[in-house]
Short mmCIF file of C-alpha atoms in Angstrom, two decimals:
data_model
loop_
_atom_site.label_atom_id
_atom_site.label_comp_id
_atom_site.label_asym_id
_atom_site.label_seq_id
_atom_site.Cartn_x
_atom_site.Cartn_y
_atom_site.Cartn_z
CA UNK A 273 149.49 -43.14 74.60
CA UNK A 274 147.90 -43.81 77.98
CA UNK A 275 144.57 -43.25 77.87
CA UNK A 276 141.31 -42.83 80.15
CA UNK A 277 137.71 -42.97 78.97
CA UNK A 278 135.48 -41.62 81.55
CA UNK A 279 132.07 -43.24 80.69
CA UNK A 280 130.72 -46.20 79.08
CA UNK A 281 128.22 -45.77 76.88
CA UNK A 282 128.03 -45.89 72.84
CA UNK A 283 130.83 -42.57 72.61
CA UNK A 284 133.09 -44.57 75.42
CA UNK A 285 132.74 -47.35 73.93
CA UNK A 286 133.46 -46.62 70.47
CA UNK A 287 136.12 -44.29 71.27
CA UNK A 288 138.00 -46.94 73.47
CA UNK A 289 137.80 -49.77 70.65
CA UNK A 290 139.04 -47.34 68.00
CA UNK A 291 142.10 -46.02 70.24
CA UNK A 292 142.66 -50.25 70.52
CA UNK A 293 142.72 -50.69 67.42
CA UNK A 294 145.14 -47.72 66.63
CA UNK A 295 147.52 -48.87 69.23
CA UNK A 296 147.24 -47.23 72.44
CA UNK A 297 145.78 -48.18 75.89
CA UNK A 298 143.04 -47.58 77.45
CA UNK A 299 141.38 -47.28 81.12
CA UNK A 300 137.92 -47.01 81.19
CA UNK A 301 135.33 -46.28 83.90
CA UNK A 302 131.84 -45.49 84.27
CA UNK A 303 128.80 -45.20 87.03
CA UNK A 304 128.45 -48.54 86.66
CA UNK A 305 131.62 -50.58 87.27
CA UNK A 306 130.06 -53.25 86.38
CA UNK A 307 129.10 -51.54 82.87
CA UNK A 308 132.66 -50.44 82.57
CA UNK A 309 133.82 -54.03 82.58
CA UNK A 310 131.39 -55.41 80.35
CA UNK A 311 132.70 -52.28 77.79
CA UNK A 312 136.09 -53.21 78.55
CA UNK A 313 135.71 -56.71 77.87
CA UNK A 314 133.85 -55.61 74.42
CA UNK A 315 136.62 -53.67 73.02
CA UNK A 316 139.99 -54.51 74.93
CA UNK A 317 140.58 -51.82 77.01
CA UNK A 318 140.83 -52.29 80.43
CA UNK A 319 138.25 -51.30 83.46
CA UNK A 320 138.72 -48.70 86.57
CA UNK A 321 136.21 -49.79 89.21
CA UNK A 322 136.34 -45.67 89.88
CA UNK A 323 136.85 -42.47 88.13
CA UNK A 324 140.24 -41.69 90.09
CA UNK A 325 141.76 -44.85 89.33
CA UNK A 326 140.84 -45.07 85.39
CA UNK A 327 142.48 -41.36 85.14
CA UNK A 328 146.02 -42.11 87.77
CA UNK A 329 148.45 -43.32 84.64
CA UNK A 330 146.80 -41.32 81.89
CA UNK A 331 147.96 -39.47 79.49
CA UNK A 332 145.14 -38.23 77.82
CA UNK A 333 141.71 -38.49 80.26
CA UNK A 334 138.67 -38.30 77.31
CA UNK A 335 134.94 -37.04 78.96
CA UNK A 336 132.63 -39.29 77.73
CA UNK A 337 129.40 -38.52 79.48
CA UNK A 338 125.87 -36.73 79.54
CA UNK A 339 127.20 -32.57 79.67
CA UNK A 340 124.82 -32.33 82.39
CA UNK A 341 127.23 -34.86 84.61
CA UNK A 342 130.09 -33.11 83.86
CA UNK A 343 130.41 -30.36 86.89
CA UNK A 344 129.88 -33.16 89.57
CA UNK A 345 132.56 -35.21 87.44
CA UNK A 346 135.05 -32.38 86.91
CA UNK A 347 134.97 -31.54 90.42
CA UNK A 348 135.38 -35.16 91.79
CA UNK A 349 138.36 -35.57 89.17
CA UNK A 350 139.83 -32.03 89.63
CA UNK A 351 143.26 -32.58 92.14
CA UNK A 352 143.16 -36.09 89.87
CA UNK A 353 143.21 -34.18 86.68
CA UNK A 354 146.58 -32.63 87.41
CA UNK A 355 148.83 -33.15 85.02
CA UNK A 356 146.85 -34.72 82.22
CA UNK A 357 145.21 -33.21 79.18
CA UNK A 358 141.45 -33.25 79.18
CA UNK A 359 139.54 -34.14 75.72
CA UNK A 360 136.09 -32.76 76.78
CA UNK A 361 134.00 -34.70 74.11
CA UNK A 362 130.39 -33.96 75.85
CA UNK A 363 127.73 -31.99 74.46
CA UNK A 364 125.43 -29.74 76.88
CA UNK A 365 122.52 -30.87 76.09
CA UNK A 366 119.38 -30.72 78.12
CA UNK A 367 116.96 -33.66 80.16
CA UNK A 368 114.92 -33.15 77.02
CA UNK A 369 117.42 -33.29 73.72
CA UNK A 370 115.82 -30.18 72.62
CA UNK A 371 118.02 -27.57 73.21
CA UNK A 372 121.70 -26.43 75.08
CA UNK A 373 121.78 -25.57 78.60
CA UNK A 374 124.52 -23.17 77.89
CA UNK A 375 124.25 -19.74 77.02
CA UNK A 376 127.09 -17.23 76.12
CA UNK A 377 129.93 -19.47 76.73
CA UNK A 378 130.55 -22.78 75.93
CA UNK A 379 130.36 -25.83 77.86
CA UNK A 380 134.29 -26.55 77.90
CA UNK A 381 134.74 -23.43 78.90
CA UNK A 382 132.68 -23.80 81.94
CA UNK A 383 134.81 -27.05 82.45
CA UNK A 384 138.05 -25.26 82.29
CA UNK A 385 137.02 -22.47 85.14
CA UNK A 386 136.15 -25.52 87.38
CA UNK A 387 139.72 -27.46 86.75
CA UNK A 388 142.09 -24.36 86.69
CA UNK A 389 145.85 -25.43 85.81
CA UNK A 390 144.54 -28.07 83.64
CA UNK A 391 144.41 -28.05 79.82
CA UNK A 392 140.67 -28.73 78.67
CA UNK A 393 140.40 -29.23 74.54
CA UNK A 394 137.36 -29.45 72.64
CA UNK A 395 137.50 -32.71 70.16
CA UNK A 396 135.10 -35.61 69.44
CA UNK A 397 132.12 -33.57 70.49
CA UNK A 398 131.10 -33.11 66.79
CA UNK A 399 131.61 -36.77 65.73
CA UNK A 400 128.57 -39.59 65.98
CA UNK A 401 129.95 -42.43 68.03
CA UNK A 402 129.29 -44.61 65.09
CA UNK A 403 131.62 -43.38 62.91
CA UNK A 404 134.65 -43.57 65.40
CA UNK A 405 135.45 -46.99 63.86
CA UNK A 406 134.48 -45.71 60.57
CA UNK A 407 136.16 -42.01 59.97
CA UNK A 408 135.68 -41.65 56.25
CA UNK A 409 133.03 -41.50 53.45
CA UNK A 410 134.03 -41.84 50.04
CA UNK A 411 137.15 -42.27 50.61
CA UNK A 412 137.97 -38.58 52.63
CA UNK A 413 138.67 -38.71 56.02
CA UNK A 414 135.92 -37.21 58.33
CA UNK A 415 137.53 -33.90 59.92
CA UNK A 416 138.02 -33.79 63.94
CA UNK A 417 137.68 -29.94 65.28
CA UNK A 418 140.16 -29.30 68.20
CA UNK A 419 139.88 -26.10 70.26
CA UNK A 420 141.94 -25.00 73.30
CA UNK A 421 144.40 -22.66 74.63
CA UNK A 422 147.06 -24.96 75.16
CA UNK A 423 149.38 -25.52 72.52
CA UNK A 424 151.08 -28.92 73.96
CA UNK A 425 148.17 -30.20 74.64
CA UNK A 426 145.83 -29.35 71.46
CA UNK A 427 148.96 -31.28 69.82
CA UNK A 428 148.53 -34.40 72.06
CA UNK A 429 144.48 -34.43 71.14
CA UNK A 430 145.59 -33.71 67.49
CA UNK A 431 147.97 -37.34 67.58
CA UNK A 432 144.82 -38.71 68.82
CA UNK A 433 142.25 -37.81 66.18
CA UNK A 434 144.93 -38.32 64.17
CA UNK A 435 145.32 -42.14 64.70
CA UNK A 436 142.25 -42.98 64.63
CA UNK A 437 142.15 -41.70 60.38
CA UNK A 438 140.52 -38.62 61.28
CA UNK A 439 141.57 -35.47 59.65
CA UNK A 440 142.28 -32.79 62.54
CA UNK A 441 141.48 -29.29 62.16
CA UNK A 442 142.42 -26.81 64.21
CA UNK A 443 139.40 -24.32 65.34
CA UNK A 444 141.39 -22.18 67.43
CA UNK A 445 140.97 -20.81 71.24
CA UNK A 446 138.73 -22.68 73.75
CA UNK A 447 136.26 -19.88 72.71
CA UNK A 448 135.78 -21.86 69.95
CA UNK A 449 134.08 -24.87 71.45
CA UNK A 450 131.14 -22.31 71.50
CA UNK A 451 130.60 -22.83 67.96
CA UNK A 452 131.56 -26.46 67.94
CA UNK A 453 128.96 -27.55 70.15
CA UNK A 454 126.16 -25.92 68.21
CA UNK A 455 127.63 -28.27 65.13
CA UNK A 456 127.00 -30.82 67.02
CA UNK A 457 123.39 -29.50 68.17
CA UNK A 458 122.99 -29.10 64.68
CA UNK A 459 124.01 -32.71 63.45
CA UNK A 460 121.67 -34.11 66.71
CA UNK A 461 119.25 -32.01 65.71
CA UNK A 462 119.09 -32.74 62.01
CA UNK A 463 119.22 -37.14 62.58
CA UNK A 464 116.40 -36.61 65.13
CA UNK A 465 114.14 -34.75 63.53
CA UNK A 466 114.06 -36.69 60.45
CA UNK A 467 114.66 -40.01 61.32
CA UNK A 468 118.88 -40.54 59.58
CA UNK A 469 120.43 -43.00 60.44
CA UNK A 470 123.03 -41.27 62.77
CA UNK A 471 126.08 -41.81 60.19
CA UNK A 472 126.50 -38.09 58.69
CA UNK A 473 129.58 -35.95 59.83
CA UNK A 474 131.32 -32.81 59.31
CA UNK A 475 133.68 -32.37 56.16
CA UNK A 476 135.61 -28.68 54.92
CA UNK A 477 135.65 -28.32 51.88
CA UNK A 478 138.02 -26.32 49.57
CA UNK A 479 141.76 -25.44 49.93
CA UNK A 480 142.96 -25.34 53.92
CA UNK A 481 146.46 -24.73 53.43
CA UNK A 482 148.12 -20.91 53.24
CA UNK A 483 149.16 -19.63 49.96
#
């Protein structure tokens, strides 16, 4: 698939060369154009000197950025976003790291209200960027939580995930993401405070399929 990376740094980055290297293309853009290009050059993809133009042929358009960029973002991209599925990947974290900025709902859904008529998913959001070229440990693929509304498009982030060796589970409604960005807190959290190494991910355990 087609797809756009909107930031640069170590998640847009590692996402983009891990969707190379699993076959599909991607667009990338960033603040920095010049950034962008350097990233692009890095891992193969190729580089949007804007937001608008990294997203026009996508498929798939993937939020890589600081949650506290993504309202001025979403509403730049929103007539843009039309027609694409939206892999909101972002964390709302504060200027300080130390706690969320949201507070009964979850970022993505505060994402979806600002792009109406376009499906937002929750995915990537609970996976270090160093471990998107590296999705297992011991041999057990690292899982990938998904959560929207959208059917057709939860299955298009699921191919994703999928590809690059992740195991995809699905966490349900949008409502979801609430809980999946508090994982994520909670990984942040836990490497920060005593000094890991930034490697450890999410794995369920136990029998996932219906008797």
């Amino acid at each position: 698939m087609h797809v756009a990376i909107i930031g640069s740094g170590n998640v847009g980055g590692a996402l983009a060369g891990a969707a190379i290297a699993a076959g599909h293309s991607v667009t990338l853009s960033a603040a920095d154009a010049a950034h962008a290009a350097e990233v692009a050059g890095r891992t193969g993809a190729t580089a949007a000197a804007t937001n608008a133009e990294a997203v026009r042929d996508a498929d798939v358009v993937v939020l890589a950025i600081p949650g506290l960029a993504v309202p001025a973002v979403a509403d730049e991209l929103r007539d843009a976003l039309q027609g694409k599925v939206v892999i909101d990947s972002t964390n709302p974290l504060n200027e300080s790291f130390t706690d969320t900025f949201t507070t009964d709902r979850s970022a993505a859904e505060e994402l979806q209200e600002r792009v109406p008529g376009v499906p937002v998913i929750k995915a990537f959001n609970t996976i270090f960027a160093s471990r998107h070229g590296n999705p297992s440990e011991g041999g057990q693929p690292l899982d990938a939580y998904i959560a929207g509304d959208d059917a057709a498009a939860k299955a298009k982030a699921a191919e994703l995930a999928g590809s690059l060796g992740y195991r995809v589970i699905d966490a349900g409604s949008l409502r979801m993401a609430r809980a999946l960005e508090e994982m994520a807190f909670l990984n942040i959290s836990l490497n920060a405070g005593n000094g890991w190494t930034w490697q450890s991910g999410w794995k369920l355990v136990g029998p996932t399929e219906a008797q």
